[in-house]
Short mmCIF file of C-alpha atoms in Angstrom, two decimals:
data_model
loop_
_atom_site.label_atom_id
_atom_site.label_comp_id
_atom_site.label_asym_id
_atom_site.label_seq_id
_atom_site.Cartn_x
_atom_site.Cartn_y
_atom_site.Cartn_z
CA MET A 1 102.26 117.00 55.61
CA ASN A 2 104.34 117.24 52.53
CA ASP A 3 102.82 117.16 49.08
CA GLY A 4 100.39 114.13 48.00
CA GLY A 5 98.62 114.27 51.94
CA ARG A 6 101.42 112.05 53.36
CA TYR A 7 103.14 112.56 56.44
CA SER A 8 106.88 113.44 56.72
CA ILE A 9 109.60 112.51 58.77
CA GLN A 10 110.99 115.08 59.49
CA SER A 11 108.49 117.10 60.29
CA PRO A 12 106.40 116.50 63.86
CA PHE A 13 103.33 114.90 63.93
CA VAL A 14 99.96 117.57 64.68
CA SER A 15 97.42 115.91 66.45
CA ASN A 16 94.13 117.79 66.07
CA LEU A 17 93.24 116.72 70.03
CA PRO A 18 93.86 119.43 73.09
CA PRO A 19 96.51 118.09 75.26
CA THR A 20 94.24 116.91 78.31
CA ARG A 21 94.69 115.46 81.36
CA PRO A 22 91.82 113.11 82.87
CA THR A 23 90.01 113.88 85.45
CA LEU A 24 87.98 112.26 88.46
CA SER A 25 84.78 112.92 89.30
CA PRO A 26 83.89 113.19 92.91
CA PRO A 27 82.49 110.27 93.51
CA PHE A 28 86.08 108.41 91.96
CA THR A 29 88.88 109.30 94.63
CA PHE A 30 91.76 107.68 95.75
CA ARG A 31 93.67 106.87 98.81
CA MET A 32 96.53 106.05 100.16
CA LEU A 33 96.19 102.06 101.82
CA GLN A 34 96.38 101.57 105.39
CA ASN A 35 99.96 99.52 106.68
CA THR A 36 97.31 96.52 107.26
CA GLU A 37 95.97 96.72 103.53
CA LEU A 38 99.62 97.26 102.34
CA ALA A 39 101.16 94.28 104.61
CA ARG A 40 98.23 91.68 103.22
CA ALA A 41 98.72 92.79 99.91
CA MET A 42 102.72 91.46 100.39
CA GLY A 43 101.23 88.64 101.63
CA PHE A 44 101.97 88.90 105.26
CA ASP A 45 99.72 87.47 108.23
CA ASP A 46 97.21 89.76 110.69
CA ASP A 47 98.87 87.78 113.12
CA GLU A 48 101.33 89.90 114.81
CA THR A 49 103.06 87.82 116.38
CA LYS A 50 104.77 86.48 113.65
CA TYR A 51 105.36 89.72 111.99
CA GLU A 52 106.41 92.73 113.73
CA PHE A 53 106.87 96.09 112.25
CA VAL A 54 108.78 98.59 113.99
CA GLY A 55 108.88 102.13 113.91
CA ASN A 56 106.38 105.42 112.93
CA ILE A 57 103.60 105.60 109.72
CA GLY A 58 106.85 106.25 107.49
CA GLU A 59 109.10 104.07 108.40
CA VAL A 60 106.54 101.07 108.67
CA THR A 61 105.34 102.04 105.80
CA LYS A 62 108.91 101.59 103.74
CA GLN A 63 109.61 98.28 105.28
CA ILE A 64 106.47 97.04 103.64
CA GLY A 65 106.83 98.18 100.62
CA ASN A 66 110.93 96.80 100.93
CA ALA A 67 109.74 93.62 101.73
CA VAL A 68 110.19 90.38 99.33
CA PRO A 69 106.37 89.00 99.41
CA VAL A 70 105.95 86.20 101.98
CA ASN A 71 104.89 83.99 99.07
CA LEU A 72 107.93 84.56 96.99
CA ALA A 73 110.42 84.10 99.73
CA ALA A 74 108.79 81.25 100.95
CA ALA A 75 108.79 79.91 97.17
CA LEU A 76 112.48 81.01 96.66
CA VAL A 77 113.46 79.00 100.04
CA GLY A 78 112.02 75.52 99.08
CA ALA A 79 113.08 75.67 95.56
CA ILE A 80 116.76 76.16 96.83
CA LEU A 81 116.30 73.42 99.75
CA ARG A 82 114.54 71.14 97.03
CA GLN A 83 117.87 71.59 94.73
CA THR A 84 120.43 70.96 98.01
CA GLU A 85 118.74 67.80 98.24
CA LYS A 86 119.03 66.53 95.39
CA PRO A 87 121.86 63.91 94.68
CA GLU A 88 124.74 64.97 92.85
CA ASP A 89 124.46 63.54 88.92
CA VAL A 90 128.15 61.81 88.29
CA CYS A 91 128.88 62.13 84.67
#
């Protein structure tokens, strides 16, 4: 601070609070979602005949994470099909 109780942009701002990291009490813990839960979150059906993931647990997790969400893919394909079905406007 400079004179008059104003802060200067030339000096760093000093906080009165100590730097702390948030901590969780024992009843609050995080866990990694299972691959079936991840697949559901991405919109995949539980019906394994439609979608089949191949590989070990890590590879399957990667495949699900890299996938385009099912509903987004369906919306994109629908929009493209509707656009191609429209007759072109002739000027």
